[in-house]
mmCIF file of C-alpha atoms in Angstrom:
data_model
loop_
_atom_site.group_PDB
_atom_site.id
_atom_site.type_symbol
_atom_site.label_atom_id
_atom_site.label_comp_id
_atom_site.label_asym_id
_atom_site.label_seq_id
_atom_site.Cartn_x
_atom_site.Cartn_y
_atom_site.Cartn_z
ATOM 1 C CA MET A 3 -0.009 0.012 0.002
ATOM 2 C CA LYS A 4 1.397 3.358 -0.977
ATOM 3 C CA VAL A 5 1.810 6.207 1.477
ATOM 4 C CA ALA A 6 1.852 9.217 -0.864
ATOM 5 C CA THR A 7 4.190 12.164 -0.547
ATOM 6 C CA SER A 8 4.528 15.317 -2.644
ATOM 7 C CA ASP A 9 7.301 15.825 -5.139
ATOM 8 C CA GLY A 10 9.975 18.487 -4.544
ATOM 9 C CA ILE A 11 12.723 19.767 -6.789
ATOM 10 C CA GLY A 12 15.686 22.011 -6.234
ATOM 11 C CA SER A 13 19.444 22.221 -6.177
ATOM 12 C CA SER A 14 21.921 22.463 -3.375
ATOM 13 C CA ALA A 15 24.853 24.815 -3.104
ATOM 14 C CA ARG A 16 28.177 24.310 -1.389
ATOM 15 C CA THR A 17 30.801 26.701 -0.246
ATOM 16 C CA SER A 18 34.414 25.735 -0.387
ATOM 17 C CA PRO A 19 36.798 26.632 2.449
ATOM 18 C CA LYS A 20 39.193 29.514 1.931
ATOM 19 C CA PRO A 21 42.697 28.368 1.014
ATOM 20 C CA HIS A 22 45.409 28.525 3.658
ATOM 21 C CA GLY A 23 47.387 31.716 3.513
ATOM 22 C CA SER A 24 44.477 33.674 2.029
ATOM 23 C CA PRO A 25 44.551 37.483 2.444
ATOM 24 C CA LEU A 26 41.363 37.082 4.498
ATOM 25 C CA ASN A 27 43.142 34.994 7.107
ATOM 26 C CA PRO A 28 43.970 37.339 10.012
ATOM 27 C CA LYS A 29 46.511 34.852 11.308
ATOM 28 C CA ASP A 30 48.654 34.976 8.206
ATOM 29 C CA LYS A 31 51.694 36.837 9.505
ATOM 30 C CA HIS A 32 53.405 36.902 6.135
ATOM 31 C CA PHE A 33 50.669 38.700 4.207
ATOM 32 C CA ALA A 34 52.334 42.133 4.284
ATOM 33 C CA GLU A 35 55.714 40.663 3.443
ATOM 34 C CA ASP A 36 54.331 38.868 0.368
ATOM 35 C CA VAL A 37 52.762 41.980 -1.174
ATOM 36 C CA PRO A 38 55.129 44.083 -3.378
ATOM 37 C CA SER A 39 55.897 47.433 -1.880
ATOM 38 C CA ALA A 40 54.421 49.132 -4.967
ATOM 39 C CA VAL A 41 50.883 48.088 -3.991
ATOM 40 C CA LEU A 42 51.133 48.873 -0.293
ATOM 41 C CA PRO A 43 49.590 52.261 0.698
ATOM 42 C CA ALA A 44 52.093 54.948 1.481
ATOM 43 C CA PRO A 45 52.123 56.045 5.125
ATOM 44 C CA SER A 46 50.478 59.402 5.724
ATOM 45 C CA SER A 47 51.826 61.907 8.145
ATOM 46 C CA ASN A 48 48.667 64.024 8.039
ATOM 47 C CA GLY A 49 45.881 61.454 8.393
ATOM 48 C CA PRO A 50 44.631 60.233 11.780
ATOM 49 C CA SER A 51 45.920 57.029 13.277
ATOM 50 C CA SER A 52 43.859 53.908 12.498
ATOM 51 C CA LYS A 53 43.764 53.191 16.214
ATOM 52 C CA PHE A 54 41.323 56.001 16.812
ATOM 53 C CA PRO A 55 37.934 57.020 15.282
ATOM 54 C CA PRO A 56 37.966 59.701 12.609
ATOM 55 C CA SER A 57 37.826 63.246 13.903
ATOM 56 C CA GLY A 58 34.368 64.273 15.076
ATOM 57 C CA ASN A 59 33.175 60.655 15.582
ATOM 58 C CA THR A 60 33.071 58.481 18.682
ATOM 59 C CA TRP A 61 33.247 54.718 19.049
ATOM 60 C CA LYS A 62 29.507 54.744 19.642
ATOM 61 C CA ASP A 63 29.042 56.450 16.242
ATOM 62 C CA LEU A 64 31.028 53.743 14.525
ATOM 63 C CA PHE A 65 28.703 51.004 15.815
ATOM 64 C CA SER A 66 25.410 52.866 15.389
ATOM 65 C CA LEU A 67 22.808 51.928 12.759
ATOM 66 C CA ALA A 68 20.855 55.126 12.739
ATOM 67 C CA SER A 69 19.742 54.536 9.165
ATOM 68 C CA HIS A 70 17.525 51.621 10.378
ATOM 69 C CA PRO A 71 15.281 52.830 13.214
ATOM 70 C CA ASP A 72 14.052 49.298 14.015
ATOM 71 C CA SER A 73 17.598 48.322 15.040
ATOM 72 C CA SER A 74 17.758 50.623 18.057
ATOM 73 C CA LEU A 75 17.492 49.213 21.589
ATOM 74 C CA ASN A 76 16.685 50.696 24.985
ATOM 75 C CA TYR A 77 18.194 50.237 28.444
ATOM 76 C CA PHE A 78 16.023 48.857 31.220
ATOM 77 C CA GLU A 79 17.285 48.606 34.749
ATOM 78 C CA PRO A 80 17.766 44.903 35.691
ATOM 79 C CA GLN A 81 16.118 43.475 38.773
ATOM 80 C CA VAL A 82 18.583 42.250 41.380
ATOM 81 C CA VAL A 83 17.577 38.997 43.115
ATOM 82 C CA ASP A 84 19.921 37.544 45.731
ATOM 83 C CA GLY A 85 22.657 39.732 44.377
ATOM 84 C CA VAL A 86 22.232 38.482 40.781
ATOM 85 C CA PRO A 87 20.882 40.812 38.106
ATOM 86 C CA ARG A 88 17.804 39.459 36.345
ATOM 87 C CA ALA A 89 15.815 40.542 33.283
ATOM 88 C CA ARG A 90 12.135 40.842 34.152
ATOM 89 C CA PRO A 91 10.050 42.178 31.262
ATOM 90 C CA PRO A 92 6.433 42.973 32.073
ATOM 91 C CA GLN A 93 3.757 40.554 30.901
ATOM 92 C CA GLU A 94 2.624 42.731 28.003
ATOM 93 C CA VAL A 95 6.057 42.345 26.359
ATOM 94 C CA ALA A 96 5.563 38.609 25.966
ATOM 95 C CA GLU A 97 1.921 39.010 24.930
ATOM 96 C CA THR A 98 2.818 41.516 22.202
ATOM 97 C CA GLY A 99 5.712 39.331 20.944
ATOM 98 C CA ALA A 100 3.544 36.213 20.838
ATOM 99 C CA LYS A 101 0.851 38.092 18.888
ATOM 100 C CA GLU A 102 3.436 38.837 16.222
ATOM 101 C CA TRP A 103 4.172 35.109 15.691
ATOM 102 C CA GLU A 104 0.684 33.709 16.192
ATOM 103 C CA ASN A 105 0.328 32.651 12.512
ATOM 104 C CA SER A 106 3.601 30.711 12.493
ATOM 105 C CA ILE A 107 4.469 27.073 12.161
ATOM 106 C CA ILE A 108 7.604 25.123 13.082
ATOM 107 C CA ALA A 109 9.019 22.886 10.344
ATOM 108 C CA PHE A 110 11.854 20.398 10.128
ATOM 109 C CA LEU A 111 12.863 17.690 7.697
ATOM 110 C CA VAL A 112 12.677 14.079 8.831
ATOM 111 C CA GLY A 113 15.963 12.243 8.388
ATOM 112 C CA LYS A 114 17.749 14.996 6.432
ATOM 113 C CA LYS A 115 19.255 18.469 6.874
ATOM 114 C CA LEU A 116 19.302 20.837 3.909
ATOM 115 C CA PRO A 117 20.433 24.471 3.494
ATOM 116 C CA GLY A 118 17.710 26.859 4.584
ATOM 117 C CA LYS A 119 17.986 28.744 1.293
ATOM 118 C CA ASN A 120 16.980 25.659 -0.701
ATOM 119 C CA VAL A 121 14.125 24.790 1.669
ATOM 120 C CA LYS A 122 12.779 28.363 1.417
ATOM 121 C CA GLU A 123 12.894 28.353 -2.423
ATOM 122 C CA ILE A 124 10.961 25.083 -2.651
ATOM 123 C CA LEU A 125 8.343 26.084 -0.059
ATOM 124 C CA THR A 126 7.823 29.418 -1.840
ATOM 125 C CA ARG A 127 6.967 27.506 -5.010
ATOM 126 C CA LYS A 128 4.598 25.210 -3.149
ATOM 127 C CA TRP A 129 2.909 27.734 -0.864
ATOM 128 C CA GLY A 130 3.461 31.133 -2.510
ATOM 129 C CA SER A 131 0.073 31.202 -4.203
ATOM 130 C CA VAL A 132 -1.745 30.711 -0.922
ATOM 131 C CA GLY A 133 -0.291 33.675 0.970
ATOM 132 C CA SER A 134 2.861 35.549 1.860
ATOM 133 C CA PHE A 135 5.192 34.269 4.552
ATOM 134 C CA SER A 136 8.629 34.926 5.987
ATOM 135 C CA PHE A 137 11.170 32.174 6.517
ATOM 136 C CA HIS A 138 13.448 32.014 9.580
ATOM 137 C CA VAL A 139 16.154 29.497 10.519
ATOM 138 C CA ALA A 140 15.452 28.595 14.175
ATOM 139 C CA GLY A 141 18.161 25.975 14.643
ATOM 140 C CA SER A 142 19.985 23.200 12.926
ATOM 141 C CA GLY A 143 17.445 21.857 10.487
ATOM 142 C CA VAL A 144 14.580 23.696 12.255
ATOM 143 C CA TYR A 145 12.665 26.489 10.505
ATOM 144 C CA MET A 146 10.008 28.943 11.694
ATOM 145 C CA ILE A 147 7.633 30.068 8.990
ATOM 146 C CA LYS A 148 5.491 33.126 9.753
ATOM 147 C CA PHE A 149 2.399 33.631 7.589
ATOM 148 C CA ASP A 150 0.635 36.919 7.049
ATOM 149 C CA SER A 151 -2.692 35.325 7.836
ATOM 150 C CA GLY A 152 -4.063 32.472 9.895
ATOM 151 C CA GLN A 153 -6.012 31.302 6.845
ATOM 152 C CA ALA A 154 -2.795 30.655 4.848
ATOM 153 C CA ARG A 155 -1.200 28.878 7.821
ATOM 154 C CA ASP A 156 -4.241 26.616 8.344
ATOM 155 C CA TRP A 157 -4.334 25.769 4.634
ATOM 156 C CA VAL A 158 -0.723 24.571 4.731
ATOM 157 C CA LEU A 159 -1.334 22.514 7.868
ATOM 158 C CA ALA A 160 -4.488 20.967 6.436
ATOM 159 C CA ASN A 161 -3.155 20.056 3.002
ATOM 160 C CA GLY A 162 -0.102 17.950 3.733
ATOM 161 C CA PRO A 163 1.835 15.817 3.633
ATOM 162 C CA TRP A 164 4.630 18.082 2.360
ATOM 163 C CA ASP A 165 8.170 17.182 1.393
ATOM 164 C CA VAL A 166 11.371 18.806 0.199
ATOM 165 C CA TRP A 167 13.381 16.794 -2.369
ATOM 166 C CA GLY A 168 11.468 13.685 -1.260
ATOM 167 C CA TYR A 169 12.198 14.166 2.451
ATOM 168 C CA HIS A 170 9.099 14.527 4.656
ATOM 169 C CA LEU A 171 8.589 17.990 6.167
ATOM 170 C CA ALA A 172 7.119 17.823 9.651
ATOM 171 C CA LEU A 173 4.919 20.807 10.584
ATOM 172 C CA ARG A 174 3.549 21.956 13.911
ATOM 173 C CA PRO A 175 1.609 25.107 14.829
ATOM 174 C CA TRP A 176 3.813 27.400 16.946
ATOM 175 C CA ARG A 177 3.001 27.984 20.614
ATOM 176 C CA LYS A 178 4.942 30.329 22.848
ATOM 177 C CA ASP A 179 5.940 27.491 25.182
ATOM 178 C CA MET A 180 7.215 25.337 22.310
ATOM 179 C CA SER A 181 10.898 24.374 22.133
ATOM 180 C CA LEU A 182 12.708 25.067 18.884
ATOM 181 C CA GLU A 183 15.102 22.145 19.358
ATOM 182 C CA VAL A 184 14.484 18.992 17.303
ATOM 183 C CA GLY A 185 15.751 16.887 20.172
ATOM 184 C CA ASP A 186 13.030 18.199 22.465
ATOM 185 C CA CYS A 187 10.295 17.195 19.994
ATOM 186 C CA ARG A 188 9.439 13.582 20.719
ATOM 187 C CA SER A 189 6.461 13.260 18.367
ATOM 188 C CA MET A 190 4.742 15.225 15.611
ATOM 189 C CA PRO A 191 1.297 15.142 14.005
ATOM 190 C CA VAL A 192 1.617 14.329 10.281
ATOM 191 C CA TRP A 193 -1.047 14.188 7.541
ATOM 192 C CA VAL A 194 -0.510 11.123 5.311
ATOM 193 C CA LYS A 195 -2.329 9.748 2.276
ATOM 194 C CA LEU A 196 -3.025 6.000 2.203
ATOM 195 C CA ARG A 197 -3.545 4.772 -1.331
ATOM 196 C CA ASN A 198 -4.939 1.431 -2.559
ATOM 197 C CA VAL A 199 -6.863 0.749 0.646
ATOM 198 C CA PRO A 200 -9.201 -2.214 0.128
ATOM 199 C CA VAL A 201 -12.816 -1.097 0.378
ATOM 200 C CA GLN A 202 -13.605 -3.474 3.265
ATOM 201 C CA TYR A 203 -11.045 -1.639 5.423
ATOM 202 C CA TRP A 204 -12.352 1.828 4.470
ATOM 203 C CA ASN A 205 -13.853 2.498 7.912
ATOM 204 C CA LYS A 206 -12.718 3.941 11.218
ATOM 205 C CA VAL A 207 -11.417 0.668 12.663
ATOM 206 C CA GLY A 208 -9.709 -0.564 9.458
ATOM 207 C CA LEU A 209 -7.939 2.708 8.749
ATOM 208 C CA SER A 210 -6.893 2.903 12.415
ATOM 209 C CA TYR A 211 -5.152 -0.508 12.120
ATOM 210 C CA ILE A 212 -3.384 0.546 8.907
ATOM 211 C CA ALA A 213 -2.294 3.979 10.145
ATOM 212 C CA SER A 214 -1.026 2.464 13.435
ATOM 213 C CA VAL A 215 1.974 1.134 11.477
ATOM 214 C CA LEU A 216 3.158 4.746 11.217
ATOM 215 C CA GLY A 217 2.343 5.947 14.703
ATOM 216 C CA LYS A 218 -0.704 6.837 16.792
ATOM 217 C CA PRO A 219 -3.735 7.624 14.546
ATOM 218 C CA LEU A 220 -5.514 10.863 15.516
ATOM 219 C CA HIS A 221 -8.301 11.580 13.008
ATOM 220 C CA MET A 222 -9.388 11.546 9.369
ATOM 221 C CA ASP A 223 -10.205 14.496 7.158
ATOM 222 C CA THR A 224 -13.804 15.251 6.129
ATOM 223 C CA ASN A 225 -13.603 13.599 2.676
ATOM 224 C CA THR A 226 -12.215 10.397 4.168
ATOM 225 C CA THR A 227 -14.760 10.326 7.007
ATOM 226 C CA HIS A 228 -17.685 10.625 4.588
ATOM 227 C CA ARG A 229 -15.988 8.510 1.889
ATOM 228 C CA HIS A 230 -16.619 11.117 -0.826
ATOM 229 C CA ALA A 231 -13.682 9.684 -2.878
ATOM 230 C CA LEU A 232 -11.941 6.339 -2.494
ATOM 231 C CA MET A 233 -8.677 7.125 -4.354
ATOM 232 C CA PHE A 234 -6.844 7.583 -1.069
ATOM 233 C CA ALA A 235 -7.546 7.980 2.631
ATOM 234 C CA ARG A 236 -6.120 11.058 4.348
ATOM 235 C CA VAL A 237 -5.401 10.590 8.036
ATOM 236 C CA CYS A 238 -3.464 12.474 10.703
ATOM 237 C CA VAL A 239 -0.962 10.385 12.623
ATOM 238 C CA ASP A 240 1.193 11.322 15.631
ATOM 239 C CA MET A 241 4.620 9.971 14.612
ATOM 240 C CA PRO A 242 7.771 9.616 16.672
ATOM 241 C CA ALA A 243 10.092 12.473 15.701
ATOM 242 C CA THR A 244 13.035 10.103 15.193
ATOM 243 C CA SER A 245 11.222 7.706 12.875
ATOM 244 C CA SER A 246 11.687 7.730 9.100
ATOM 245 C CA PHE A 247 8.727 8.368 6.834
ATOM 246 C CA GLN A 248 7.676 5.088 5.226
ATOM 247 C CA ASP A 249 6.737 4.898 1.571
ATOM 248 C CA ASN A 250 4.774 1.652 1.928
ATOM 249 C CA ILE A 251 2.700 -0.185 4.536
ATOM 250 C CA THR A 252 2.275 -3.982 4.505
ATOM 251 C CA LEU A 253 -1.296 -5.028 5.107
ATOM 252 C CA GLU A 254 -2.227 -8.627 5.886
ATOM 253 C CA LEU A 255 -5.665 -9.580 4.475
ATOM 254 C CA GLU A 256 -8.209 -11.874 6.005
ATOM 255 C CA ASP A 257 -6.947 -14.879 3.937
ATOM 256 C CA GLY A 258 -3.373 -14.393 5.154
ATOM 257 C CA THR A 259 -2.004 -12.800 1.969
ATOM 258 C CA THR A 260 -0.314 -9.441 2.093
ATOM 259 C CA ILE A 261 -0.397 -6.381 -0.093
#
């Protein structure tokens, strides 16, 4: 029996390490000696020393990003508890921040890590027509995807399963108490499509037995529940986060044969 997944295409990119002795290597003590004197800048007796900021500027000016107002920060007096300074933002800070990310999902690939750039390009092709979203790398192989609307987010969650280059993409709605570490995620709800299901097993009990091979069955979608179409059954299964995504399920029939 075939467990269907979506097709994904793309290409990967690699970066090669800089060669030893490169001019970008700050530890290369021989760099200045290897450059002909004709290309070295002549010392200036009039200009300011490179050890100090240019005249009229301060060190604070050199590190300021005044051209981008969103980059500025404010100082808040820390709370001191038992002699240890502690950050204690008021409750509305967390509430406002959570509101900004309320239409987000957490995504990670099962059994594979790919560059975030490639994952973003493929998901943009798959989801771009539904709504706009921003893509954020939250950790090694973990991505946070923030949609402009809850409708677009819900559509993505409801129309899986999704994959990138054939690797299953696990999705979970974001909650403010959710860890962004893959290792802390023990299970994940996944929508799967079960094809070639014999009609006699197209019921709640039969599909539960079949889906249990993948994990803990949770529920069916509306079309599967009402059997509007029998090309495939679409069920949501809570799968262990460390398990691989199976392409096929072996079903033993009532006469002992398997398909």
